[in-house]
Coordinates of C-alpha atoms in Angstrom, one line a residue:
M382 CA 27.2 24.7 8.6
S383 CA 29.3 24.4 5.4
N384 CA 30.1 27.5 3.4
Y385 CA 27.3 26.9 0.9
P386 CA 26.8 29.4 -2.0
K387 CA 24.2 32.0 -1.4
I388 CA 21.5 33.6 -3.6
G389 CA 22.1 37.2 -4.5
I390 CA 19.0 39.5 -5.1
R391 CA 19.5 42.7 -7.1
P392 CA 16.6 45.2 -6.8
I393 CA 16.6 47.2 -10.1
I394 CA 15.2 50.7 -10.2
D395 CA 14.6 53.6 -12.6
G396 CA 17.7 55.8 -12.1
R397 CA 16.0 59.1 -12.8
R398 CA 16.0 61.3 -9.6
N399 CA 13.8 64.1 -8.5
G400 CA 10.6 62.1 -8.0
V401 CA 10.8 58.9 -10.2
R402 CA 13.4 56.9 -8.4
E403 CA 12.3 58.1 -5.0
S404 CA 8.7 57.0 -5.6
L405 CA 9.9 53.4 -6.4
E406 CA 12.4 52.7 -3.6
D407 CA 10.1 51.0 -1.2
Q408 CA 8.2 49.0 -3.8
T409 CA 11.4 47.8 -5.4
M410 CA 13.2 46.8 -2.2
N411 CA 10.0 45.1 -1.0
M412 CA 10.0 42.9 -4.0
A413 CA 13.5 41.7 -3.1
L414 CA 12.5 41.1 0.5
R415 CA 9.5 39.0 -0.5
V416 CA 11.6 36.8 -2.6
K417 CA 14.2 36.5 0.2
E418 CA 11.4 35.3 2.5
L419 CA 10.2 32.8 0.0
Y420 CA 13.6 31.3 -0.6
E421 CA 14.5 31.1 3.1
A422 CA 11.2 29.4 3.9
E423 CA 11.1 26.9 1.0
L424 CA 14.7 26.0 0.1
R425 CA 17.3 24.0 2.1
Y426 CA 20.9 23.2 1.7
P427 CA 22.0 19.5 1.9
D428 CA 22.6 19.8 5.7
G429 CA 19.0 20.9 6.2
S430 CA 19.7 24.5 7.0
P431 CA 17.7 27.3 5.2
V432 CA 19.2 28.7 2.1
Q433 CA 20.9 32.1 2.7
V434 CA 20.0 35.1 0.6
V435 CA 21.9 38.3 0.2
I436 CA 20.3 41.5 -1.1
A437 CA 22.3 44.3 -2.6
D438 CA 22.9 47.2 -0.2
S439 CA 20.9 49.6 -2.3
T440 CA 18.6 49.5 -5.3
I441 CA 20.5 49.4 -8.6
G442 CA 19.8 52.2 -11.1
R443 CA 23.2 52.9 -12.6
V444 CA 26.5 51.1 -13.3
P445 CA 28.3 52.0 -10.0
E446 CA 25.5 50.5 -8.0
A447 CA 25.6 47.3 -10.1
Q448 CA 29.4 47.2 -9.5
A449 CA 28.9 47.6 -5.8
A450 CA 26.4 44.8 -5.7
A451 CA 28.8 42.5 -7.6
E452 CA 31.6 43.3 -5.1
K453 CA 29.3 42.5 -2.2
F454 CA 28.2 39.2 -3.8
K455 CA 31.8 38.2 -4.4
R456 CA 32.6 38.7 -0.7
E457 CA 29.4 36.9 0.4
N458 CA 30.0 33.8 -1.8
V459 CA 26.9 34.3 -4.0
G460 CA 26.5 31.6 -6.6
L461 CA 23.5 32.8 -8.6
T462 CA 21.7 36.1 -8.9
L463 CA 18.1 37.2 -9.3
S464 CA 17.2 40.7 -10.4
V465 CA 13.8 42.0 -9.5
T466 CA 12.0 45.2 -10.7
P467 CA 8.5 46.7 -10.9
C468 CA 9.6 49.4 -13.3
W469 CA 11.6 50.5 -16.3
A470 CA 15.3 50.9 -15.7
Y471 CA 18.5 51.2 -17.7
G472 CA 18.9 47.7 -19.2
S473 CA 22.6 47.0 -20.0
E474 CA 23.7 49.4 -17.2
T475 CA 22.1 47.4 -14.5
I476 CA 22.5 43.7 -15.5
D477 CA 25.0 41.3 -13.9
M478 CA 28.0 40.7 -16.2
D479 CA 29.4 37.6 -14.5
R480 CA 29.5 34.8 -17.1
T481 CA 30.2 32.0 -14.7
M482 CA 27.0 31.9 -12.7
P483 CA 23.2 31.7 -13.5
H484 CA 21.1 34.8 -13.8
A485 CA 17.4 35.5 -13.8
I486 CA 15.2 38.6 -13.9
W487 CA 11.7 39.0 -12.5
G488 CA 9.8 41.8 -14.1
F489 CA 6.6 42.7 -12.2
N490 CA 3.5 42.6 -14.4
G491 CA 1.8 45.8 -13.4
S492 CA 0.2 48.5 -15.6
E493 CA 1.4 51.5 -13.4
R494 CA 5.1 50.9 -14.3
P495 CA 6.6 49.0 -17.2
G496 CA 8.5 46.2 -15.4
A497 CA 8.0 44.0 -18.4
V498 CA 9.7 46.6 -20.6
Y499 CA 12.8 46.5 -18.5
L500 CA 12.6 42.7 -18.5
A501 CA 12.6 42.7 -22.3
A502 CA 15.3 45.3 -22.6
A503 CA 17.6 43.7 -20.0
L504 CA 17.2 40.2 -21.5
A505 CA 17.9 41.6 -25.0
G506 CA 21.1 43.0 -23.5
H507 CA 22.0 39.6 -22.0
A508 CA 21.4 38.0 -25.5
Q509 CA 23.6 40.5 -27.3
L510 CA 26.4 40.0 -24.7
G511 CA 26.1 36.2 -24.9
I512 CA 25.2 35.9 -21.2
P513 CA 22.2 33.5 -20.8
A514 CA 19.5 34.7 -18.4
F515 CA 16.1 33.5 -17.4
G516 CA 13.1 35.7 -17.7
I517 CA 10.2 35.5 -15.1
Y518 CA 7.0 37.4 -15.9
G519 CA 3.6 36.7 -14.4
E520 CA 0.7 36.0 -16.8
E521 CA -1.8 38.3 -15.0
V522 CA -1.6 42.0 -14.4
R523 CA -1.3 42.9 -10.7
D524 CA -1.9 46.1 -8.8
A525 CA 1.2 48.1 -7.8
D526 CA 0.6 47.6 -4.1
D527 CA 0.0 43.8 -4.4
D528 CA 2.6 42.2 -2.1
A529 CA 1.7 38.6 -3.0
I530 CA 3.9 36.6 -5.4
P531 CA 1.6 35.1 -8.0
D532 CA 1.6 31.3 -8.1
D533 CA 3.1 31.1 -11.6
V534 CA 5.9 33.5 -10.7
R535 CA 6.5 31.7 -7.4
Q536 CA 7.0 28.4 -9.2
R537 CA 9.5 29.9 -11.7
L538 CA 11.4 31.6 -8.9
L539 CA 11.7 28.3 -7.0
D540 CA 12.6 26.3 -10.0
Y541 CA 15.3 28.8 -11.0
A542 CA 16.8 29.0 -7.6
T543 CA 16.7 25.2 -7.0
A544 CA 18.6 24.6 -10.2
G545 CA 21.0 27.5 -9.7
L546 CA 21.9 26.4 -6.2
A547 CA 22.7 22.9 -7.6
V548 CA 25.0 24.4 -10.2
A549 CA 26.7 26.6 -7.6
Q550 CA 27.3 23.7 -5.2
L551 CA 29.1 21.7 -7.9
R552 CA 31.8 24.4 -8.4
G553 CA 35.2 23.6 -6.9
K554 CA 34.3 20.2 -5.6
S555 CA 35.8 16.9 -6.9
Y556 CA 34.9 13.5 -8.3
L557 CA 36.9 10.8 -6.7
S558 CA 37.7 7.9 -9.0
I559 CA 38.5 4.8 -6.9
G560 CA 40.0 2.5 -9.5
G561 CA 39.6 2.7 -13.2
V562 CA 37.3 1.3 -15.9
S563 CA 35.1 -1.6 -14.9
M564 CA 34.7 -4.3 -17.6
G565 CA 35.0 -1.9 -20.5
I566 CA 32.0 0.3 -19.4
A567 CA 32.3 3.6 -21.3
G568 CA 30.7 5.6 -18.5
C569 CA 33.7 4.7 -16.3
V570 CA 36.1 6.6 -18.6
V571 CA 36.6 9.9 -16.7
K572 CA 36.3 12.7 -19.1
E573 CA 38.1 15.5 -17.3
E574 CA 36.8 18.1 -19.8
F575 CA 33.3 17.2 -18.8
W576 CA 33.9 17.6 -15.1
N577 CA 36.1 20.7 -15.4
Y578 CA 34.4 22.7 -18.2
W579 CA 30.8 21.8 -17.7
L580 CA 30.5 21.2 -14.0
G581 CA 33.4 23.3 -12.6
M582 CA 34.8 20.4 -10.7
R583 CA 38.1 18.7 -10.4
N584 CA 39.1 15.0 -10.6
E585 CA 40.8 13.0 -8.0
Y586 CA 42.1 9.4 -8.4
V587 CA 43.2 6.6 -6.1
D588 CA 44.0 3.0 -6.9
M589 CA 41.7 0.4 -5.4
V590 CA 44.7 -1.0 -3.5
E591 CA 44.4 2.0 -1.2
L592 CA 41.2 0.5 0.3
D593 CA 43.0 -2.7 1.2
R594 CA 46.1 -0.8 2.4
R595 CA 43.9 1.0 4.9
V596 CA 42.2 -2.2 6.0
Q597 CA 45.5 -3.9 6.6
L598 CA 47.2 -1.0 8.3
G599 CA 44.2 0.0 10.4
I600 CA 43.8 3.4 8.8
Y601 CA 40.3 4.0 10.2
D602 CA 38.7 5.0 13.5
D603 CA 38.9 1.9 15.7
E604 CA 36.2 3.1 18.1
E605 CA 33.8 3.9 15.3
Y606 CA 34.5 0.6 13.6
E607 CA 33.5 -1.3 16.8
R608 CA 30.3 0.6 16.9
A609 CA 29.7 0.2 13.2
Y610 CA 30.3 -3.6 13.3
A611 CA 28.0 -4.1 16.3
W612 CA 25.3 -2.0 14.5
V613 CA 25.7 -4.0 11.3
K614 CA 25.5 -7.3 13.0
E615 CA 22.4 -6.2 14.9
N616 CA 20.5 -4.5 12.1
L617 CA 21.4 -6.0 8.8
A618 CA 19.7 -9.2 8.1
Q619 CA 21.7 -11.9 6.3
G620 CA 19.6 -13.6 3.7
E621 CA 19.7 -16.8 1.8
D622 CA 22.8 -17.9 0.0
F623 CA 21.7 -18.4 -3.6
N624 CA 25.0 -19.8 -4.8
P625 CA 25.3 -23.5 -5.8
E626 CA 26.2 -25.6 -2.8
H627 CA 29.8 -26.2 -3.9
W628 CA 30.4 -22.4 -4.0
Q629 CA 28.8 -21.5 -0.7
A630 CA 31.1 -20.2 2.1
D631 CA 30.8 -21.2 5.8
G632 CA 29.8 -19.0 8.7
D633 CA 33.4 -18.1 9.6
K634 CA 34.0 -16.8 6.1
H635 CA 30.8 -14.8 6.3
E636 CA 32.0 -13.1 9.6
D637 CA 35.2 -12.2 7.8
W638 CA 33.3 -10.6 5.0
W639 CA 31.1 -8.6 7.4
A640 CA 34.1 -7.3 9.2
Y641 CA 36.0 -6.4 6.0
S642 CA 33.0 -4.9 4.4
T643 CA 32.2 -2.7 7.4
K644 CA 35.7 -1.3 7.3
L645 CA 35.3 -0.5 3.6
V646 CA 32.3 1.7 4.5
L647 CA 34.4 3.8 6.9
I648 CA 37.3 3.9 4.5
G649 CA 35.2 4.9 1.5
R650 CA 33.7 7.8 3.5
D651 CA 37.2 8.9 4.8
L652 CA 38.6 8.9 1.2
M653 CA 35.8 11.2 0.1
I654 CA 35.5 13.7 2.9
G655 CA 38.4 13.0 5.3
N656 CA 38.4 12.2 9.0
P657 CA 40.4 14.1 11.6
K658 CA 40.5 11.0 13.8
L659 CA 43.0 9.5 11.4
A660 CA 45.5 12.3 12.3
D661 CA 45.4 11.2 15.9
K662 CA 46.7 7.8 14.7
G663 CA 49.6 9.3 12.8
F664 CA 47.9 9.4 9.4
A665 CA 47.7 13.2 8.9
E666 CA 47.7 13.0 5.1
E667 CA 44.9 10.4 4.9
A668 CA 42.9 12.5 7.4
L669 CA 42.4 15.2 4.7
G670 CA 40.3 13.1 2.2
H671 CA 39.8 14.3 -1.3
G672 CA 37.1 17.0 -1.0
A673 CA 34.8 14.7 -3.0
L674 CA 31.1 15.5 -3.5
V675 CA 30.7 12.3 -5.4
S676 CA 32.9 9.2 -6.0
G677 CA 32.9 5.9 -7.8
F678 CA 34.3 2.4 -7.0
Q679 CA 35.4 0.2 -9.9
G680 CA 35.2 -3.1 -8.1
Q681 CA 34.7 -5.5 -11.0
R682 CA 36.7 -7.4 -11.8
Q683 CA 40.2 -6.9 -10.4
W684 CA 38.9 -6.2 -6.9
T685 CA 35.9 -8.6 -6.8
D686 CA 37.8 -11.5 -8.2
F687 CA 40.0 -11.5 -5.1
L688 CA 38.4 -9.5 -2.2
P689 CA 34.9 -9.0 -0.7
N690 CA 32.9 -6.7 -3.0
G691 CA 32.1 -3.1 -2.3
D692 CA 28.3 -3.6 -2.2
L693 CA 27.9 -2.8 1.5
M694 CA 30.1 0.3 1.1
E695 CA 28.1 1.6 -1.8
T696 CA 24.8 0.8 -0.2
M697 CA 25.5 2.4 3.2
L698 CA 27.3 5.5 1.9
N699 CA 24.4 6.2 -0.5
T700 CA 21.9 5.6 2.4
Q701 CA 20.8 8.5 4.6
F702 CA 21.4 6.7 8.0
D703 CA 23.9 4.4 9.6
W704 CA 25.3 3.6 13.1
N705 CA 25.7 7.4 13.7
G706 CA 22.0 8.1 13.0
T707 CA 20.5 10.0 10.1
R708 CA 22.8 12.0 7.8
A709 CA 23.2 13.3 4.3
P710 CA 24.1 10.6 1.8
L711 CA 27.5 10.3 0.2
I712 CA 27.0 9.7 -3.5
M713 CA 29.1 6.7 -4.7
A714 CA 28.6 5.3 -8.2
T715 CA 28.8 1.5 -8.8
E716 CA 31.6 0.3 -11.2
N717 CA 33.0 3.8 -11.2
D718 CA 30.5 4.9 -13.8
N719 CA 31.2 8.6 -13.3
L720 CA 28.6 9.7 -15.8
N721 CA 26.0 8.0 -13.8
G722 CA 27.6 9.4 -10.7
A723 CA 27.2 12.9 -12.2
S724 CA 23.5 12.1 -12.9
M725 CA 23.0 11.0 -9.3
L726 CA 24.7 14.1 -8.1
V727 CA 22.6 16.6 -10.0
N728 CA 19.4 14.7 -8.9
Y729 CA 20.6 14.8 -5.3
L730 CA 21.4 18.5 -5.3
L731 CA 18.0 19.3 -6.8
T732 CA 16.2 17.2 -4.2
N733 CA 18.4 16.8 -1.1
R734 CA 17.4 13.1 -1.2
A735 CA 19.3 9.8 -1.6
Q736 CA 19.6 8.4 -5.1
I737 CA 19.0 4.9 -6.6
F738 CA 21.8 3.6 -8.8
S739 CA 20.5 0.9 -11.2
D740 CA 21.2 -1.1 -14.3
V741 CA 18.6 -0.3 -16.9
R742 CA 18.4 -4.1 -17.4
T743 CA 15.4 -5.5 -19.1
Y744 CA 12.2 -4.4 -20.8
W745 CA 9.3 -6.8 -19.8
S746 CA 6.2 -6.6 -22.0
A747 CA 2.9 -7.7 -20.6
D748 CA 3.0 -10.6 -23.0
A749 CA 6.5 -11.7 -21.8
V750 CA 5.5 -11.5 -18.1
E751 CA 2.4 -13.6 -18.8
R752 CA 4.4 -16.2 -20.8
V753 CA 7.0 -16.6 -18.1
T754 CA 4.8 -16.3 -15.0
G755 CA 1.2 -16.9 -16.1
Y756 CA 0.3 -13.5 -14.7
R757 CA -0.7 -10.5 -16.9
P758 CA 0.3 -7.1 -15.5
E759 CA -2.5 -4.6 -14.9
G760 CA -2.8 -0.9 -14.1
L761 CA 0.4 1.1 -14.6
A762 CA 2.3 -2.0 -15.7
A763 CA -0.3 -3.0 -18.3
G764 CA 2.0 -1.7 -21.1
G765 CA 5.1 -3.4 -19.7
F766 CA 7.8 -2.1 -17.4
I767 CA 11.6 -1.7 -17.2
D768 CA 13.5 -3.8 -14.7
L769 CA 16.0 -1.6 -12.8
R770 CA 18.3 -3.9 -10.9
N771 CA 21.8 -3.0 -9.9
S772 CA 24.4 -5.7 -9.5
G773 CA 24.3 -5.8 -5.7
A774 CA 24.1 -2.3 -4.2
T775 CA 22.0 0.7 -3.9
T776 CA 20.7 3.0 -1.2
L777 CA 18.3 1.6 1.4
D778 CA 16.2 4.6 0.8
G779 CA 15.4 3.0 -2.5
T780 CA 13.1 0.6 -0.7
L781 CA 10.7 3.5 -0.7
A782 CA 9.7 2.3 2.7
A783 CA 9.7 5.7 4.3
K784 CA 6.3 7.4 4.6
D785 CA 5.4 11.1 4.1
A786 CA 2.8 12.9 6.2
D787 CA 0.0 11.4 4.2
G788 CA 1.3 7.8 4.5
N789 CA 2.6 7.6 1.0
A790 CA 5.8 5.8 0.2
C791 CA 8.7 8.1 -0.6
I792 CA 12.3 9.1 -0.2
K793 CA 12.6 11.9 2.4
P794 CA 15.4 14.4 3.0
W795 CA 17.6 12.9 5.7
W796 CA 16.5 15.4 8.3
E797 CA 12.9 14.3 8.0
L798 CA 13.6 10.6 8.5
T799 CA 12.0 9.0 11.6
D800 CA 13.0 5.9 13.6
D801 CA 10.0 4.2 12.0
D802 CA 11.3 5.1 8.5
T803 CA 14.7 3.7 9.1
A804 CA 13.3 0.6 10.8
A805 CA 11.0 0.0 7.8
M806 CA 13.9 0.3 5.3
L807 CA 15.9 -2.3 7.3
E808 CA 12.9 -4.6 7.6
A809 CA 12.5 -4.5 3.8
T810 CA 16.1 -5.4 3.1
T811 CA 18.2 -8.6 3.2
F812 CA 21.9 -8.9 2.6
H813 CA 22.9 -12.1 0.6
P814 CA 26.2 -13.8 0.2
A815 CA 27.5 -12.4 -3.1
N816 CA 27.0 -14.3 -6.3
T817 CA 30.4 -15.9 -6.6
G818 CA 30.0 -16.4 -10.4
Y819 CA 30.4 -12.6 -10.5
F820 CA 32.2 -11.8 -7.2
R821 CA 34.7 -14.6 -6.5
G822 CA 36.1 -12.7 -3.5
G823 CA 32.7 -12.9 -1.8
G824 CA 31.0 -10.2 0.2
F825 CA 27.3 -9.3 0.5
S826 CA 24.8 -7.9 -1.9
T827 CA 21.7 -5.8 -1.0
H828 CA 18.2 -7.0 -1.9
F829 CA 14.8 -5.3 -1.6
R830 CA 11.9 -4.5 -3.8
S831 CA 10.9 -0.9 -4.2
S832 CA 7.4 0.0 -3.2
G833 CA 5.0 0.7 -6.1
E834 CA 3.1 3.6 -7.5
V835 CA 5.7 6.1 -6.4
P836 CA 6.6 9.1 -8.6
V837 CA 10.3 8.9 -9.7
T838 CA 12.5 10.4 -12.4
M839 CA 15.3 8.5 -14.1
T840 CA 18.2 10.5 -15.4
R841 CA 21.4 9.8 -17.4
I842 CA 24.2 12.1 -18.8
N843 CA 25.9 10.5 -21.8
W844 CA 29.0 11.6 -23.6
I845 CA 28.8 11.8 -27.5
D846 CA 32.1 12.3 -29.4
G847 CA 32.1 15.6 -31.2
L848 CA 29.1 16.8 -29.2
G849 CA 30.0 16.4 -25.5
P850 CA 27.6 15.7 -22.7
V851 CA 23.9 15.1 -23.4
M852 CA 21.2 14.5 -20.8
Q853 CA 18.2 12.2 -21.1
L854 CA 15.4 11.8 -18.5
A855 CA 12.1 10.0 -18.0
E856 CA 9.5 10.7 -15.4
G857 CA 7.3 7.9 -14.3
Y858 CA 6.2 5.6 -11.5
T859 CA 7.5 2.4 -9.8
V860 CA 5.2 -0.6 -9.8
E861 CA 4.9 -3.8 -7.7
L862 CA 4.2 -7.4 -8.8
P863 CA 2.6 -10.2 -6.9
D864 CA 5.3 -12.0 -4.8
E865 CA 5.4 -15.2 -6.8
V866 CA 5.6 -13.3 -10.1
A867 CA 8.4 -11.1 -8.6
K868 CA 10.4 -14.1 -7.4
T869 CA 10.2 -15.7 -10.9
I870 CA 11.5 -12.6 -12.6
E871 CA 14.2 -12.0 -10.0
L872 CA 15.4 -15.6 -10.4
R873 CA 16.1 -15.0 -14.1
T874 CA 18.7 -12.4 -13.1
D875 CA 19.8 -12.5 -9.5
P876 CA 17.5 -12.7 -6.5
G877 CA 20.1 -11.2 -4.2
W878 CA 20.2 -7.8 -5.9
P879 CA 18.0 -4.7 -5.4
T880 CA 14.9 -4.5 -7.5
T881 CA 12.9 -1.5 -8.8
W882 CA 10.3 -1.8 -11.6
F883 CA 9.7 1.4 -13.5
V884 CA 7.0 2.6 -15.9
P885 CA 7.8 5.8 -17.7
T886 CA 4.9 8.2 -18.4
L887 CA 4.1 8.0 -22.1
T888 CA 3.3 11.1 -24.2
G889 CA 2.9 9.5 -27.7
E890 CA 5.8 11.5 -29.0
G891 CA 9.5 10.8 -29.6
A892 CA 10.9 8.0 -27.5
F893 CA 7.8 8.1 -25.3
T894 CA 5.4 6.2 -27.6
S895 CA 5.9 3.0 -25.6
V896 CA 7.8 1.6 -22.6
Y897 CA 9.8 -0.4 -25.0
E898 CA 10.9 2.7 -27.0
V899 CA 12.0 4.4 -23.7
M900 CA 14.2 1.4 -22.9
N901 CA 15.4 1.2 -26.5
A902 CA 16.4 4.9 -26.6
W903 CA 18.2 4.9 -23.2
G904 CA 21.8 5.8 -23.9
A905 CA 23.7 3.6 -21.5
N906 CA 23.5 0.5 -19.2
H907 CA 22.9 2.6 -16.0
G908 CA 20.4 5.2 -14.8
A909 CA 20.1 7.4 -11.7
I910 CA 16.6 7.3 -10.2
T911 CA 15.3 10.0 -7.8
Y912 CA 12.1 10.5 -5.9
G913 CA 9.5 12.8 -7.5
H914 CA 9.0 14.3 -10.9
I915 CA 11.8 16.7 -11.3
G916 CA 12.3 16.6 -15.1
H917 CA 11.5 20.3 -15.4
Q918 CA 14.2 21.3 -12.9
L919 CA 16.7 19.0 -14.6
I920 CA 16.0 20.7 -17.9
T921 CA 16.6 24.1 -16.3
L922 CA 19.8 22.9 -14.7
A923 CA 21.0 21.4 -17.9
A924 CA 20.5 24.7 -19.7
M925 CA 22.5 26.5 -17.0
L926 CA 25.4 24.0 -17.6
R927 CA 24.9 24.1 -21.4
I928 CA 24.1 20.4 -21.6
P929 CA 21.4 19.7 -24.3
V930 CA 18.5 17.3 -23.4
N931 CA 17.9 14.8 -26.1
M932 CA 15.0 12.8 -24.5
H933 CA 12.4 13.8 -22.0
N934 CA 8.6 13.6 -21.3
V935 CA 8.1 17.0 -19.6
S936 CA 5.2 19.0 -20.9
R937 CA 6.0 22.2 -22.8
D938 CA 4.5 24.5 -20.1
R939 CA 6.9 23.1 -17.5
I940 CA 10.0 23.7 -19.5
F941 CA 12.0 26.7 -18.3
R942 CA 15.2 27.8 -20.1
P943 CA 17.0 31.1 -20.5
K944 CA 15.2 33.6 -22.7
N945 CA 18.2 33.6 -25.1
W946 CA 17.3 30.0 -26.1
L947 CA 14.2 31.4 -28.0
G948 CA 16.6 33.1 -30.3
F949 CA 17.5 29.7 -31.6
G950 CA 14.0 28.7 -32.5
T951 CA 10.5 28.6 -30.9
A952 CA 8.8 25.7 -32.6
D953 CA 11.4 22.9 -32.2
L954 CA 12.6 23.4 -28.6
E955 CA 14.9 20.4 -28.6
G956 CA 16.7 21.6 -31.7
A957 CA 16.9 25.1 -30.2
D958 CA 18.4 23.7 -27.0
Y959 CA 21.2 21.9 -29.0
R960 CA 22.0 25.1 -31.0
A961 CA 22.0 27.3 -27.9
C962 CA 24.2 24.9 -25.9
A963 CA 26.7 24.7 -28.8
Q964 CA 26.8 28.5 -29.2
F965 CA 27.3 29.4 -25.6
G966 CA 29.6 26.5 -24.8
P967 CA 30.4 25.0 -21.4
L968 CA 29.9 27.2 -18.4
Y969 CA 33.5 27.2 -17.3
A970 CA 35.4 26.7 -20.6

């Protein structure tokens, strides 16, 4: 298992001896143990293993005990802390002073001892010191001997830890930029201050020629390549060539593309995470990789005008299985759009699920669909939909062909995938000779249509000059269209590209007054789409990183930010978010 960051739990106690502290020792430590059990049962790292939780060696009632806990947490690679208490304690003497990680406090709501009073005092101390902290306090009074974690508290504990672990897992990793800026797309411009100061990550760069160098010099695992190529030829169905006849390539050229593209998959992976097998071939430096948690491939146009495109590489790396079986996805952004790569990455770390990269391409009103196809959308699509269609690549998990225990279409964590799931994804997908109007060097693009009525969240981080990073998100559902209608719409763009039709949930407020307004307010040409409605967790994570959220459709009762944020306003939460993020600044600046 990788050396993942752990959760540190700090049991806080009234420091007064001779009866008070002694009477609270068991109750306080039991609170910590219950949360530890909750986290270990419910939360997983990206490799599928249970999250690890570290509890301070003793309850914490005075400064030396807080210092001892901090030293232990440093040794144990703790990436976020949760303080728990059923009672009053000495606020600023017992809080965690580390400014570079998330903090939260659960104050038990019981009438016997004032846990809420400590919670208020400690959070006030955090506010005065400029250290954001989340406050967790159950709505209903509980009895002192009640060992259950109330449902509202349980949800807050899990949301905090899920977001905090995502933040902790970013730190120290890298974004690998393969190439530069694709066709003038602003999101491809790597803002090092964003990655360094807000995410705690570093930036790595290689020219695209490195891919071809490794192909030409055989810098890949030959044995794995033979297995990969055999698997690709057996399992990936080649679809129709939609190019004009005079642009169509023959079968021999297709075979060359398959071979080259398969090698790119191996090489893209090796660039990100390394491969010890390369050292056995005399390429010790290449064997190291770049320690990349996420990458991006420029492709267009300098590469794709001359060589087979990177669509198969992007598709297979973002997919949760290949010739080696099921595995965690490797996040790779199309066109080196690193801001969308960052959006995919935070979605992934919150969910442990593969991510869909898409162009936010077209708003289709019901009237427009009816005019073009003769069919008027109904149900979820009655108010129109957004056509999400990437230019040739996205994860096969985006078919939404996997099924959960109730038979619903979904994207699963990789360790839950069955043979039936992977077979269904492959069955739903065809690989078409690339559109040579766009990709003169050939290659293959991925086509499927995502299953409908599946809950998803679309996310995007944008960079605004003078402001920095800003996040926007939209929860909603995928929809399906009758086959002939779908074909007509696909033919207006490219029938060889992956298709997802998305309807955001409307609230009647802000950008969410209509599907059109959501499309109109989207800040860039790309979006990162994840399974499930995780907008509330994205808002929590964004606050931890000090990234304001300028557009969302999450109800107020689901929003969970540090208590300090309320000091910047309680009526206009969006405005308060902007002011708080500006005041506290990037987490690692």
